[in-house]
Coordinates of C-alpha atoms in Angstrom, one line a residue:
M21 CA -103.5 104.8 251.1
A22 CA -105.2 104.5 247.8
D23 CA -108.7 103.7 247.5
E24 CA -109.3 100.4 245.8
S25 CA -112.8 101.1 244.9
N26 CA -111.8 103.9 242.8
T27 CA -113.5 103.4 239.2
G28 CA -111.5 105.8 237.3
P29 CA -110.3 105.5 233.7
V30 CA -107.6 102.9 234.4
A31 CA -110.0 100.4 236.2
A32 CA -112.4 100.8 233.4
A33 CA -109.9 100.1 230.7
E34 CA -108.8 96.8 232.7
A35 CA -112.5 95.7 232.7
V36 CA -112.7 96.3 229.0
A37 CA -109.6 94.4 228.1
E38 CA -110.7 91.3 230.3
T39 CA -114.0 91.2 228.5
K40 CA -112.5 91.4 225.1
A41 CA -109.9 88.5 225.4
P42 CA -110.9 85.4 223.2
A43 CA -112.2 82.5 225.2
G44 CA -111.8 79.8 222.4
K45 CA -109.5 79.1 219.6
R46 CA -108.0 81.9 217.7
K47 CA -108.9 82.5 213.9
S48 CA -106.2 82.2 211.7
S49 CA -105.4 85.2 209.7
S50 CA -106.8 85.4 206.1
R51 CA -104.3 84.5 203.5
R52 CA -104.0 86.9 200.7
Q53 CA -105.3 85.2 197.3
R54 CA -102.7 85.1 194.5
T55 CA -103.2 87.5 191.7
A56 CA -102.1 86.9 188.1
A57 CA -99.2 89.3 188.7
G58 CA -98.1 87.2 191.7
Q59 CA -98.2 84.1 189.7
V60 CA -96.0 85.5 187.0
A61 CA -93.6 86.8 189.5
E62 CA -93.3 83.5 191.0
S63 CA -92.9 81.5 187.9
K64 CA -89.8 83.8 186.9
T65 CA -88.2 82.8 190.1
T66 CA -88.2 79.0 189.5
A67 CA -85.6 77.6 187.2
K68 CA -86.7 76.5 183.8
P69 CA -85.2 73.3 182.4
K70 CA -82.1 73.8 180.2
R71 CA -82.8 72.6 176.5
Y72 CA -79.9 71.3 174.4
S73 CA -79.8 71.4 170.8
E74 CA -79.2 68.4 168.7
T75 CA -75.4 69.1 168.2
E76 CA -75.0 69.7 171.9
R77 CA -76.7 66.3 172.7
A78 CA -74.5 64.6 170.3
D79 CA -71.3 66.1 171.8
K80 CA -72.3 64.9 175.3
L81 CA -73.2 61.5 174.1
N82 CA -69.9 61.0 172.3
L83 CA -68.2 62.4 175.4
I84 CA -69.8 60.0 177.5
E85 CA -69.0 57.0 175.1
A86 CA -65.6 58.1 174.7
E87 CA -65.0 58.2 178.5
V88 CA -66.4 54.9 179.1
A89 CA -64.4 53.3 175.9
Q90 CA -61.4 54.6 177.5
G91 CA -62.0 53.1 181.0
N92 CA -61.7 56.2 182.7
S93 CA -65.0 55.9 184.4
T94 CA -68.1 54.0 184.6
L95 CA -71.1 55.0 182.6
K96 CA -72.8 56.3 185.6
D97 CA -69.9 58.6 186.4
A98 CA -69.4 59.7 182.9
I99 CA -73.2 60.5 182.8
K100 CA -72.7 62.6 185.8
S101 CA -69.6 64.3 184.7
A102 CA -71.6 65.3 181.4
G103 CA -74.1 67.2 183.7
I104 CA -77.2 65.2 182.8
S105 CA -79.4 62.5 184.4
E106 CA -79.3 58.8 183.6
Q107 CA -82.9 59.0 182.1
T108 CA -82.0 61.9 179.9
Y109 CA -79.0 59.9 178.6
Y110 CA -81.1 56.9 177.8
V111 CA -83.7 59.2 176.2
W112 CA -81.3 61.0 174.0
K113 CA -79.5 57.7 172.9
K114 CA -82.7 56.1 172.0
S115 CA -83.9 59.0 170.1
A116 CA -80.5 59.7 168.3
K117 CA -80.8 60.1 164.6
P118 CA -79.8 57.1 162.6
A119 CA -77.2 59.5 160.6
D120 CA -75.4 59.8 164.2
R121 CA -75.1 56.1 164.5
K122 CA -72.3 54.0 163.2
P123 CA -72.6 52.1 159.9
E124 CA -72.5 48.7 161.7
E125 CA -75.8 49.8 163.5
S126 CA -77.8 50.5 160.3
V127 CA -81.1 49.1 159.7
V128 CA -81.4 45.8 157.8
A129 CA -81.7 46.6 154.2
G130 CA -83.4 44.4 151.4
D131 CA -80.2 42.7 150.3
D132 CA -79.3 42.1 154.0
L133 CA -82.5 40.3 154.4
A134 CA -81.8 38.1 151.3
D135 CA -78.4 37.2 153.0
L136 CA -80.3 36.5 156.3
I137 CA -82.5 34.0 154.7
Q138 CA -79.7 32.4 152.7
L139 CA -77.6 32.2 156.2
D140 CA -80.6 30.5 157.8
K141 CA -81.1 27.8 155.3
E142 CA -77.3 26.9 155.5
N143 CA -77.9 26.6 159.2
L144 CA -80.6 24.4 158.7
R145 CA -78.5 22.2 156.3
L146 CA -75.6 22.1 158.9
R147 CA -77.9 21.0 161.7
N148 CA -79.4 18.4 159.7
L149 CA -75.7 17.1 159.0
L150 CA -74.8 17.2 162.6
S151 CA -78.0 15.2 163.6
D152 CA -77.2 12.5 161.0
K153 CA -73.8 12.1 162.1
L154 CA -74.9 11.9 165.7
R155 CA -77.4 9.2 164.9
A156 CA -74.8 7.2 162.8
E157 CA -72.3 7.3 165.9
N158 CA -75.1 6.5 168.4
A159 CA -76.3 3.3 166.3
E160 CA -72.5 2.4 166.1
L161 CA -72.1 2.7 169.8
R162 CA -75.4 0.7 170.5
K163 CA -74.0 -2.3 168.5
R164 CA -70.6 -2.3 170.3
L165 CA -72.4 -2.4 173.5
G166 CA -74.7 -5.1 172.3
L167 CA -77.9 -3.2 172.9
D168 CA -79.3 -3.8 169.7

């Protein structure tokens, strides 16, 4: 039978292993710090946003407007089918050059301002005529009813 009091090399190794076991929380392995080369490599793997030229933007806006005008799809669906976000669509539409816009949408010029003032005066004159007519009808109605 084997003698259990044997203190040979195997017994000594077991005793050392027991004393080296950590008693508490393990330390997490230290993380490697990012180097400049690591950051460059990481930035190359991320996708860059696509940049569209002015003509591509105008083409996409015209395509979306044509789809909506034909009634084929809603504005949301047309924007998705063009491959852009709604926010991008509205930003592009807002910043579209005046040359891209139709003549009806042009900014009010000096002659148009004079026409607007003339129309405003005519509107005021017509309002006064209407109010006078309504006052006269109201007075006639009061006489008929005997309220005056």
